[in-house]
Amino acid sequence: INITVEAEESDVITDAGGEKYRAKLSVLIQRPTTRELAVDGPERDTKAEAIKDSEVLVKAYELEGEAGVKRVAQRLERKLWSRAEITGAAESSFEGLLIDPLAKSGTKVEKLIPPGEGWVRYSDDMLWDPRSEVYFVQVGGQMGKYLMKDSETKDFQEVNTPHCS
């Protein structure tokens, strides 16, 4: 397994700078015939995000093989890493991206649905209410929690259950 993070010059200069980063996974598969599997992660503004993508891609390949790493690469397109996930424990940030451990036993974990109307899909594991700007976590370690983005740090902070009308 070979994993790299490559920098690409962008024609558009943003607040983050002119470079974009991308994780690239390359595996030489030798059964049934020898061939190379190449999977690219999404384009990221920071190198730290691309490195996190690379960790997830390697873990997905180790656990699920070719099909798993391709599926996880698609999910990463919609994944926005929080600062806590980038600097925190690697295993906790993989929840919701990798296959559910209960799926092997045939038990399907249902995603929680918050009360009220107006929730829209934010990511694979979160919903967002645009009126209140509150996020709801459907799966993973924070399942059932309501979060808001801090306006300065852009990190998620847990908040009390919003009032439903």
CSV table of N, CA and C in Angstrom, one decimal:
chain,number,residue,atom,x,y,z
A,1,ILE,N,0.9,-1.2,0.0
A,1,ILE,CA,0.0,0.0,0.0
A,1,ILE,C,0.9,1.2,0.0
A,2,ASN,N,0.7,2.1,-1.0
A,2,ASN,CA,1.4,3.4,-1.0
A,2,ASN,C,0.4,4.5,-0.9
A,3,ILE,N,0.6,5.4,0.0
A,3,ILE,CA,-0.3,6.6,0.2
A,3,ILE,C,0.6,7.8,0.1
A,4,THR,N,0.1,8.8,-0.7
A,4,THR,CA,0.8,10.1,-0.8
A,4,THR,C,-0.2,11.2,-0.7
A,5,VAL,N,0.3,12.4,-0.3
A,5,VAL,CA,-0.5,13.6,-0.3
A,5,VAL,C,0.2,14.5,-1.2
A,6,GLU,N,-0.5,14.9,-2.3
A,6,GLU,CA,0.1,15.8,-3.3
A,6,GLU,C,-0.5,17.2,-3.2
A,7,ALA,N,0.3,18.2,-3.5
A,7,ALA,CA,-0.1,19.6,-3.6
A,7,ALA,C,-0.3,19.9,-5.0
A,8,GLU,N,-1.4,20.7,-5.3
A,8,GLU,CA,-1.7,21.1,-6.7
A,8,GLU,C,-1.9,22.6,-6.6
A,9,GLU,N,-1.3,23.3,-7.6
A,9,GLU,CA,-1.5,24.7,-7.7
A,9,GLU,C,-2.8,25.0,-8.2
A,10,SER,N,-3.5,26.0,-7.7
A,10,SER,CA,-4.9,26.3,-8.1
A,10,SER,C,-4.8,27.7,-8.8
A,11,ASP,N,-5.6,27.9,-9.8
A,11,ASP,CA,-5.7,29.1,-10.5
A,11,ASP,C,-6.4,30.2,-9.7
A,12,VAL,N,-7.2,29.7,-8.7
A,12,VAL,CA,-8.0,30.6,-7.9
A,12,VAL,C,-7.3,30.7,-6.5
A,13,ILE,N,-7.0,31.9,-6.1
A,13,ILE,CA,-6.3,32.1,-4.9
A,13,ILE,C,-7.4,32.4,-3.8
A,14,THR,N,-7.5,31.6,-2.8
A,14,THR,CA,-8.5,31.8,-1.7
A,14,THR,C,-7.8,32.2,-0.4
A,15,ASP,N,-8.6,32.4,0.6
A,15,ASP,CA,-8.1,32.8,1.9
A,15,ASP,C,-7.1,31.7,2.4
A,16,ALA,N,-7.3,30.5,2.0
A,16,ALA,CA,-6.4,29.4,2.4
A,16,ALA,C,-5.1,29.3,1.6
A,17,GLY,N,-5.0,30.1,0.5
A,17,GLY,CA,-3.9,30.1,-0.3
A,17,GLY,C,-4.2,29.5,-1.7
A,18,GLY,N,-3.2,29.4,-2.5
A,18,GLY,CA,-3.4,28.9,-3.9
A,18,GLY,C,-3.2,27.4,-4.0
A,19,GLU,N,-2.8,26.7,-3.0
A,19,GLU,CA,-2.5,25.3,-3.1
A,19,GLU,C,-3.7,24.4,-2.6
A,20,LYS,N,-4.0,23.4,-3.3
A,20,LYS,CA,-5.0,22.4,-2.9
A,20,LYS,C,-4.2,21.1,-2.7
A,21,TYR,N,-4.8,20.2,-1.8
A,21,TYR,CA,-4.1,19.0,-1.5
A,21,TYR,C,-5.1,17.8,-1.7
A,22,ARG,N,-4.5,16.6,-2.0
A,22,ARG,CA,-5.3,15.5,-2.3
A,22,ARG,C,-4.5,14.2,-1.9
A,23,ALA,N,-5.2,13.3,-1.2
A,23,ALA,CA,-4.6,12.0,-0.8
A,23,ALA,C,-4.7,11.1,-2.0
A,24,LYS,N,-3.7,10.3,-2.2
A,24,LYS,CA,-3.7,9.3,-3.3
A,24,LYS,C,-3.2,8.0,-2.8
A,25,LEU,N,-4.1,7.0,-2.9
A,25,LEU,CA,-3.9,5.6,-2.5
A,25,LEU,C,-3.5,4.8,-3.7
A,26,SER,N,-2.4,4.0,-3.6
A,26,SER,CA,-2.0,3.2,-4.7
A,26,SER,C,-1.7,1.8,-4.1
A,27,VAL,N,-2.3,0.8,-4.6
A,27,VAL,CA,-2.1,-0.6,-4.1
A,27,VAL,C,-1.8,-1.5,-5.3
A,28,LEU,N,-0.8,-2.4,-5.2
A,28,LEU,CA,-0.5,-3.4,-6.2
A,28,LEU,C,-1.2,-4.7,-5.8
A,29,ILE,N,-2.3,-5.0,-6.5
A,29,ILE,CA,-3.1,-6.2,-6.1
A,29,ILE,C,-2.5,-7.3,-7.0
A,30,GLN,N,-2.3,-8.5,-6.4
A,30,GLN,CA,-1.7,-9.6,-7.1
A,30,GLN,C,-2.6,-10.8,-7.3
A,31,ARG,N,-3.8,-10.7,-6.8
A,31,ARG,CA,-4.7,-11.8,-7.1
A,31,ARG,C,-6.0,-11.3,-7.6
A,32,PRO,N,-6.7,-11.9,-8.5
A,32,PRO,CA,-6.3,-13.1,-9.3
A,32,PRO,C,-5.2,-12.8,-10.3
A,33,THR,N,-5.1,-11.5,-10.8
A,33,THR,CA,-4.0,-11.1,-11.7
A,33,THR,C,-3.4,-9.9,-11.1
A,34,THR,N,-2.2,-9.6,-11.5
A,34,THR,CA,-1.5,-8.4,-11.0
A,34,THR,C,-2.1,-7.1,-11.7
A,35,ARG,N,-2.5,-6.2,-10.9
A,35,ARG,CA,-3.0,-4.9,-11.4
A,35,ARG,C,-2.8,-3.9,-10.3
A,36,GLU,N,-2.9,-2.6,-10.7
A,36,GLU,CA,-2.8,-1.5,-9.7
A,36,GLU,C,-4.1,-0.9,-9.4
A,37,LEU,N,-4.4,-0.7,-8.2
A,37,LEU,CA,-5.6,0.0,-7.8
A,37,LEU,C,-5.2,1.4,-7.3
A,38,ALA,N,-5.8,2.5,-8.0
A,38,ALA,CA,-5.5,3.8,-7.6
A,38,ALA,C,-6.8,4.5,-7.2
A,39,VAL,N,-6.8,5.1,-6.0
A,39,VAL,CA,-8.0,5.8,-5.6
A,39,VAL,C,-7.5,7.2,-5.0
A,40,ASP,N,-8.2,8.3,-5.5
A,40,ASP,CA,-7.9,9.6,-5.1
A,40,ASP,C,-8.9,10.1,-4.1
A,41,GLY,N,-8.4,10.8,-3.1
A,41,GLY,CA,-9.3,11.4,-2.1
A,41,GLY,C,-9.8,12.8,-2.7
A,42,PRO,N,-10.7,13.5,-2.1
A,42,PRO,CA,-11.1,14.8,-2.6
A,42,PRO,C,-10.1,15.9,-2.5
A,43,GLU,N,-10.3,16.9,-3.2
A,43,GLU,CA,-9.4,18.1,-3.2
A,43,GLU,C,-9.6,18.8,-1.8
A,44,ARG,N,-8.6,19.1,-1.1
A,44,ARG,CA,-8.7,19.8,0.2
A,44,ARG,C,-7.9,21.1,0.2
A,45,ASP,N,-8.4,22.0,1.1
A,45,ASP,CA,-7.7,23.3,1.3
A,45,ASP,C,-6.4,23.2,2.1
A,46,THR,N,-6.4,22.2,3.0
A,46,THR,CA,-5.2,22.1,3.9
A,46,THR,C,-4.6,20.7,3.8
A,47,LYS,N,-3.3,20.6,4.1
A,47,LYS,CA,-2.6,19.4,4.0
A,47,LYS,C,-3.1,18.4,5.1
A,48,ALA,N,-3.4,19.0,6.3
A,48,ALA,CA,-3.9,18.2,7.4
A,48,ALA,C,-5.1,17.4,7.1
A,49,GLU,N,-6.1,18.1,6.3
A,49,GLU,CA,-7.3,17.4,5.9
A,49,GLU,C,-7.0,16.2,4.9
A,50,ALA,N,-6.0,16.5,4.0
A,50,ALA,CA,-5.7,15.4,3.0
A,50,ALA,C,-5.0,14.3,3.7
A,51,ILE,N,-4.2,14.6,4.8
A,51,ILE,CA,-3.5,13.5,5.5
A,51,ILE,C,-4.6,12.7,6.3
A,52,LYS,N,-5.6,13.3,6.8
A,52,LYS,CA,-6.7,12.6,7.5
A,52,LYS,C,-7.4,11.7,6.5
A,53,ASP,N,-7.7,12.2,5.3
A,53,ASP,CA,-8.3,11.4,4.2
A,53,ASP,C,-7.4,10.2,3.9
A,54,SER,N,-6.1,10.4,3.9
A,54,SER,CA,-5.2,9.2,3.6
A,54,SER,C,-5.3,8.2,4.7
A,55,GLU,N,-5.4,8.6,5.9
A,55,GLU,CA,-5.5,7.6,7.0
A,55,GLU,C,-6.8,6.8,6.9
A,56,VAL,N,-7.9,7.5,6.5
A,56,VAL,CA,-9.2,6.8,6.3
A,56,VAL,C,-9.1,5.8,5.1
A,57,LEU,N,-8.5,6.3,4.0
A,57,LEU,CA,-8.4,5.4,2.9
A,57,LEU,C,-7.7,4.1,3.1
A,58,VAL,N,-6.5,4.3,3.8
A,58,VAL,CA,-5.7,3.1,4.2
A,58,VAL,C,-6.6,2.1,5.1
A,59,LYS,N,-7.2,2.7,6.1
A,59,LYS,CA,-8.0,1.9,7.0
A,59,LYS,C,-9.1,1.2,6.2
A,60,ALA,N,-9.8,1.9,5.3
A,60,ALA,CA,-10.9,1.3,4.5
A,60,ALA,C,-10.4,0.2,3.7
A,61,TYR,N,-9.2,0.3,3.1
A,61,TYR,CA,-8.6,-0.7,2.3
A,61,TYR,C,-8.3,-1.9,3.1
A,62,GLU,N,-7.7,-1.7,4.3
A,62,GLU,CA,-7.3,-2.8,5.2
A,62,GLU,C,-8.5,-3.6,5.6
A,63,LEU,N,-9.6,-2.9,5.9
A,63,LEU,CA,-10.8,-3.5,6.5
A,63,LEU,C,-11.7,-4.1,5.4
A,64,GLU,N,-11.9,-3.4,4.3
A,64,GLU,CA,-12.9,-3.8,3.3
A,64,GLU,C,-12.4,-4.0,1.9
A,65,GLY,N,-11.1,-3.8,1.6
A,65,GLY,CA,-10.6,-4.1,0.3
A,65,GLY,C,-11.0,-3.0,-0.7
A,66,GLU,N,-11.0,-3.4,-2.0
A,66,GLU,CA,-11.2,-2.5,-3.1
A,66,GLU,C,-12.5,-1.8,-3.1
A,67,ALA,N,-13.6,-2.6,-2.9
A,67,ALA,CA,-15.0,-2.0,-2.9
A,67,ALA,C,-15.1,-1.0,-1.7
A,68,GLY,N,-14.6,-1.3,-0.6
A,68,GLY,CA,-14.7,-0.4,0.6
A,68,GLY,C,-14.0,0.9,0.4
A,69,VAL,N,-12.7,0.8,-0.2
A,69,VAL,CA,-12.0,2.0,-0.3
A,69,VAL,C,-12.6,3.0,-1.4
A,70,LYS,N,-13.2,2.4,-2.4
A,70,LYS,CA,-13.9,3.2,-3.4
A,70,LYS,C,-15.1,3.9,-2.8
A,71,ARG,N,-15.9,3.1,-2.0
A,71,ARG,CA,-17.1,3.7,-1.4
A,71,ARG,C,-16.7,4.8,-0.4
A,72,VAL,N,-15.6,4.6,0.4
A,72,VAL,CA,-15.2,5.6,1.4
A,72,VAL,C,-14.7,6.8,0.7
A,73,ALA,N,-14.0,6.7,-0.5
A,73,ALA,CA,-13.5,7.8,-1.2
A,73,ALA,C,-14.7,8.7,-1.7
A,74,GLN,N,-15.8,8.1,-2.0
A,74,GLN,CA,-17.0,8.8,-2.4
A,74,GLN,C,-17.6,9.6,-1.2
A,75,ARG,N,-17.6,8.9,-0.1
A,75,ARG,CA,-18.1,9.5,1.2
A,75,ARG,C,-17.2,10.7,1.6
A,76,LEU,N,-15.9,10.6,1.4
A,76,LEU,CA,-15.0,11.6,1.8
A,76,LEU,C,-15.3,12.9,1.0
A,77,GLU,N,-15.9,12.8,-0.2
A,77,GLU,CA,-16.2,14.0,-1.0
A,77,GLU,C,-17.1,14.9,-0.2
A,78,ARG,N,-18.0,14.3,0.7
A,78,ARG,CA,-19.0,15.1,1.4
A,78,ARG,C,-18.5,15.4,2.9
A,79,LYS,N,-17.4,14.8,3.3
A,79,LYS,CA,-16.9,14.9,4.6
A,79,LYS,C,-16.2,16.3,4.9
A,80,LEU,N,-16.6,17.0,5.9
A,80,LEU,CA,-15.8,18.2,6.3
A,80,LEU,C,-15.2,17.8,7.7
A,81,TRP,N,-13.9,17.8,7.7
A,81,TRP,CA,-13.2,17.5,9.0
A,81,TRP,C,-13.2,18.7,9.9
A,82,SER,N,-13.5,18.4,11.2
A,82,SER,CA,-13.4,19.4,12.2
A,82,SER,C,-12.0,19.4,12.7
A,83,ARG,N,-11.6,20.5,13.4
A,83,ARG,CA,-10.3,20.6,13.9
A,83,ARG,C,-10.1,19.5,15.0
A,84,ALA,N,-11.1,19.2,15.7
A,84,ALA,CA,-11.0,18.1,16.7
A,84,ALA,C,-10.7,16.7,16.1
A,85,GLU,N,-11.4,16.5,15.0
A,85,GLU,CA,-11.2,15.2,14.3
A,85,GLU,C,-9.8,15.1,13.7
A,86,ILE,N,-9.2,16.2,13.2
A,86,ILE,CA,-7.9,16.2,12.6
A,86,ILE,C,-6.8,16.0,13.6
A,87,THR,N,-7.0,16.7,14.8
A,87,THR,CA,-6.0,16.6,15.8
A,87,THR,C,-6.2,15.4,16.8
A,88,GLY,N,-7.4,14.9,16.8
A,88,GLY,CA,-7.8,13.9,17.8
A,88,GLY,C,-7.4,12.5,17.4
A,89,ALA,N,-8.0,11.5,18.2
A,89,ALA,CA,-7.7,10.1,17.9
A,89,ALA,C,-8.2,9.7,16.5
A,90,ALA,N,-7.4,8.9,15.9
A,90,ALA,CA,-7.7,8.5,14.5
A,90,ALA,C,-9.0,7.7,14.4
A,91,GLU,N,-9.2,6.7,15.3
A,91,GLU,CA,-10.3,5.8,15.2
A,91,GLU,C,-11.6,6.5,15.3
A,92,SER,N,-11.8,7.5,16.2
A,92,SER,CA,-13.1,8.1,16.4
A,92,SER,C,-13.5,8.8,15.2
A,93,SER,N,-12.6,9.4,14.4
A,93,SER,CA,-13.0,10.1,13.2
A,93,SER,C,-13.5,9.3,12.0
A,94,PHE,N,-13.2,8.0,12.1
A,94,PHE,CA,-13.6,7.1,11.0
A,94,PHE,C,-15.0,6.6,11.1
A,95,GLU,N,-15.7,6.9,12.2
A,95,GLU,CA,-17.1,6.4,12.4
A,95,GLU,C,-18.0,7.1,11.3
A,96,GLY,N,-18.9,6.3,10.8
A,96,GLY,CA,-19.8,6.8,9.8
A,96,GLY,C,-19.2,6.7,8.4
A,97,LEU,N,-17.8,6.6,8.2
A,97,LEU,CA,-17.2,6.5,6.9
A,97,LEU,C,-17.0,5.1,6.6
A,98,LEU,N,-16.5,4.3,7.5
A,98,LEU,CA,-16.2,2.9,7.3
A,98,LEU,C,-17.5,2.1,7.5
A,99,ILE,N,-17.5,0.9,7.1
A,99,ILE,CA,-18.7,0.0,7.2
A,99,ILE,C,-19.0,-0.2,8.7
A,100,ASP,N,-20.2,-0.2,9.0
A,100,ASP,CA,-20.7,-0.4,10.4
A,100,ASP,C,-20.3,-1.8,10.9
A,101,PRO,N,-19.6,-1.9,12.0
A,101,PRO,CA,-19.2,-3.2,12.5
A,101,PRO,C,-20.4,-4.2,12.7
A,102,LEU,N,-21.6,-3.7,12.9
A,102,LEU,CA,-22.7,-4.5,13.1
A,102,LEU,C,-23.3,-5.0,11.8
A,103,ALA,N,-22.8,-4.4,10.7
A,103,ALA,CA,-23.3,-4.8,9.4
A,103,ALA,C,-22.9,-6.3,9.0
A,104,LYS,N,-21.7,-6.7,9.5
A,104,LYS,CA,-21.2,-8.0,9.3
A,104,LYS,C,-22.2,-9.1,9.9
A,105,SER,N,-22.8,-8.7,11.0
A,105,SER,CA,-23.7,-9.7,11.7
A,105,SER,C,-25.1,-9.6,11.1
A,106,GLY,N,-25.3,-8.7,10.1
A,106,GLY,CA,-26.6,-8.6,9.5
A,106,GLY,C,-27.5,-7.7,10.2
A,107,THR,N,-27.1,-7.1,11.3
A,107,THR,CA,-27.9,-6.1,12.0
A,107,THR,C,-27.7,-4.7,11.4
A,108,LYS,N,-28.7,-4.1,11.0
A,108,LYS,CA,-28.6,-2.8,10.4
A,108,LYS,C,-28.9,-1.7,11.5
A,109,VAL,N,-28.0,-0.7,11.6
A,109,VAL,CA,-28.2,0.3,12.6
A,109,VAL,C,-29.0,1.4,11.9
A,110,GLU,N,-30.1,1.8,12.4
A,110,GLU,CA,-30.9,2.9,11.8
A,110,GLU,C,-30.4,4.2,12.3
A,111,LYS,N,-30.4,5.2,11.4
A,111,LYS,CA,-30.0,6.5,11.7
A,111,LYS,C,-31.1,7.2,12.5
A,112,LEU,N,-30.8,7.9,13.5
A,112,LEU,CA,-31.8,8.7,14.3
A,112,LEU,C,-32.4,9.8,13.5
A,113,ILE,N,-33.6,10.0,13.7
A,113,ILE,CA,-34.3,11.1,13.1
A,113,ILE,C,-34.8,12.1,14.1
A,114,PRO,N,-34.3,13.4,14.1
A,114,PRO,CA,-34.7,14.4,15.1
A,114,PRO,C,-36.2,14.8,14.9
A,115,PRO,N,-36.8,15.2,16.0
A,115,PRO,CA,-38.2,15.6,15.9
A,115,PRO,C,-38.3,17.0,15.1
A,116,GLY,N,-39.4,17.2,14.6
A,116,GLY,CA,-39.6,18.5,13.9
A,116,GLY,C,-39.4,18.4,12.4
A,117,GLU,N,-39.7,19.5,11.7
A,117,GLU,CA,-39.6,19.5,10.3
A,117,GLU,C,-38.5,20.5,9.9
A,118,GLY,N,-38.1,20.4,8.6
A,118,GLY,CA,-37.1,21.4,8.1
A,118,GLY,C,-35.7,20.9,8.1
A,119,TRP,N,-35.4,19.7,8.6
A,119,TRP,CA,-34.0,19.2,8.6
A,119,TRP,C,-33.6,18.8,7.2
A,120,VAL,N,-32.4,19.2,6.8
A,120,VAL,CA,-31.8,18.8,5.5
A,120,VAL,C,-30.5,18.1,5.7
A,121,ARG,N,-30.1,17.3,4.7
A,121,ARG,CA,-28.9,16.5,4.8
A,121,ARG,C,-27.7,17.4,4.7
A,122,TYR,N,-26.8,17.3,5.7
A,122,TYR,CA,-25.5,18.1,5.7
A,122,TYR,C,-24.4,17.2,5.3
A,123,SER,N,-24.3,16.0,5.9
A,123,SER,CA,-23.3,15.0,5.5
A,123,SER,C,-23.9,13.6,5.7
A,124,ASP,N,-23.1,12.6,5.5
A,124,ASP,CA,-23.6,11.2,5.6
A,124,ASP,C,-24.1,10.9,7.0
A,125,ASP,N,-23.6,11.6,8.0
A,125,ASP,CA,-24.0,11.3,9.4
A,125,ASP,C,-24.6,12.5,10.1
A,126,MET,N,-24.9,13.6,9.4
A,126,MET,CA,-25.5,14.7,10.1
A,126,MET,C,-26.6,15.4,9.3
A,127,LEU,N,-27.6,15.9,10.0
A,127,LEU,CA,-28.6,16.8,9.4
A,127,LEU,C,-28.4,18.2,9.9
A,128,TRP,N,-29.0,19.2,9.2
A,128,TRP,CA,-28.9,20.6,9.5
A,128,TRP,C,-30.2,21.3,9.4
A,129,ASP,N,-30.6,22.1,10.4
A,129,ASP,CA,-31.8,22.9,10.4
A,129,ASP,C,-31.3,24.3,10.0
A,130,PRO,N,-31.6,24.8,8.8
A,130,PRO,CA,-31.1,26.1,8.4
A,130,PRO,C,-31.8,27.3,9.2
A,131,ARG,N,-32.9,27.1,9.7
A,131,ARG,CA,-33.6,28.1,10.5
A,131,ARG,C,-32.8,28.4,11.8
A,132,SER,N,-32.5,27.4,12.5
A,132,SER,CA,-31.8,27.5,13.8
A,132,SER,C,-30.3,27.4,13.7
A,133,GLU,N,-29.8,26.9,12.5
A,133,GLU,CA,-28.4,26.6,12.3
A,133,GLU,C,-27.9,25.6,13.3
A,134,VAL,N,-28.7,24.6,13.6
A,134,VAL,CA,-28.4,23.5,14.5
A,134,VAL,C,-28.1,22.3,13.7
A,135,TYR,N,-27.1,21.5,14.1
A,135,TYR,CA,-26.8,20.2,13.4
A,135,TYR,C,-27.2,19.1,14.3
A,136,PHE,N,-27.7,18.0,13.7
A,136,PHE,CA,-28.1,16.8,14.5
A,136,PHE,C,-27.2,15.6,14.0
A,137,VAL,N,-26.6,14.9,14.9
A,137,VAL,CA,-25.7,13.8,14.6
A,137,VAL,C,-26.6,12.5,14.6
A,138,GLN,N,-26.6,11.8,13.5
A,138,GLN,CA,-27.5,10.6,13.3
A,138,GLN,C,-26.8,9.3,13.7
A,139,VAL,N,-25.5,9.2,13.5
A,139,VAL,CA,-24.7,7.9,13.8
A,139,VAL,C,-23.4,8.3,14.4
A,140,GLY,N,-22.7,7.2,14.9
A,140,GLY,CA,-21.4,7.4,15.5
A,140,GLY,C,-21.4,7.7,17.0
A,141,GLY,N,-20.2,8.1,17.4
A,141,GLY,CA,-20.0,8.4,18.8
A,141,GLY,C,-20.8,9.5,19.4
A,142,GLN,N,-21.2,10.5,18.6
A,142,GLN,CA,-22.0,11.6,19.1
A,142,GLN,C,-23.5,11.5,18.7
A,143,MET,N,-23.9,10.3,18.3
A,143,MET,CA,-25.2,10.0,17.8
A,143,MET,C,-26.3,10.6,18.8
A,144,GLY,N,-27.3,11.4,18.3
A,144,GLY,CA,-28.3,11.9,19.1
A,144,GLY,C,-28.0,13.3,19.6
A,145,LYS,N,-26.8,13.8,19.4
A,145,LYS,CA,-26.4,15.1,19.9
A,145,LYS,C,-26.8,16.3,18.9
A,146,TYR,N,-27.1,17.4,19.5
A,146,TYR,CA,-27.3,18.6,18.7
A,146,TYR,C,-26.0,19.5,18.8
A,147,LEU,N,-25.6,20.0,17.7
A,147,LEU,CA,-24.4,20.8,17.6
A,147,LEU,C,-24.6,22.1,16.9
A,148,MET,N,-23.7,23.1,17.2
A,148,MET,CA,-23.7,24.4,16.5
A,148,MET,C,-22.3,24.6,16.1
A,149,LYS,N,-22.0,25.3,15.0
A,149,LYS,CA,-20.7,25.7,14.6
A,149,LYS,C,-20.3,27.0,15.3
A,150,ASP,N,-19.2,27.0,16.0
A,150,ASP,CA,-18.6,28.2,16.6
A,150,ASP,C,-18.3,29.2,15.4
A,151,SER,N,-18.8,30.5,15.5
A,151,SER,CA,-18.6,31.4,14.4
A,151,SER,C,-17.1,31.8,14.2
A,152,GLU,N,-16.3,31.7,15.2
A,152,GLU,CA,-14.9,32.0,15.1
A,152,GLU,C,-14.0,30.9,14.7
A,153,THR,N,-14.1,29.7,15.4
A,153,THR,CA,-13.2,28.6,15.2
A,153,THR,C,-13.8,27.6,14.2
A,154,LYS,N,-15.1,27.7,13.9
A,154,LYS,CA,-15.8,26.8,12.9
A,154,LYS,C,-15.8,25.4,13.5
A,155,ASP,N,-15.5,25.2,14.7
A,155,ASP,CA,-15.6,23.8,15.3
A,155,ASP,C,-17.0,23.6,15.8
A,156,PHE,N,-17.5,22.4,15.9
A,156,PHE,CA,-18.8,22.1,16.4
A,156,PHE,C,-18.8,22.1,18.0
A,157,GLN,N,-19.8,22.7,18.6
A,157,GLN,CA,-20.0,22.8,20.0
A,157,GLN,C,-21.4,22.1,20.3
A,158,GLU,N,-21.4,21.3,21.3
A,158,GLU,CA,-22.7,20.7,21.7
A,158,GLU,C,-23.6,21.7,22.3
A,159,VAL,N,-24.9,21.7,22.0
A,159,VAL,CA,-25.9,22.6,22.5
A,159,VAL,C,-27.1,21.8,23.0
A,160,ASN,N,-28.0,22.5,23.8
A,160,ASN,CA,-29.2,21.8,24.3
A,160,ASN,C,-30.1,21.5,23.2
A,161,THR,N,-31.1,20.6,23.5
A,161,THR,CA,-32.1,20.3,22.5
A,161,THR,C,-32.9,21.5,22.1
A,162,PRO,N,-33.0,21.8,20.8
A,162,PRO,CA,-33.7,23.0,20.4
A,162,PRO,C,-35.2,22.8,20.7
A,163,HIS,N,-35.9,23.9,20.8
A,163,HIS,CA,-37.4,23.9,21.0
A,163,HIS,C,-38.1,23.5,19.7
A,164,CYS,N,-39.0,22.6,19.8
A,164,CYS,CA,-39.7,22.2,18.6
A,164,CYS,C,-41.1,22.8,18.6
A,165,SER,N,-41.5,23.4,17.5
A,165,SER,CA,-42.8,24.0,17.4
A,165,SER,C,-43.7,23.2,16.6
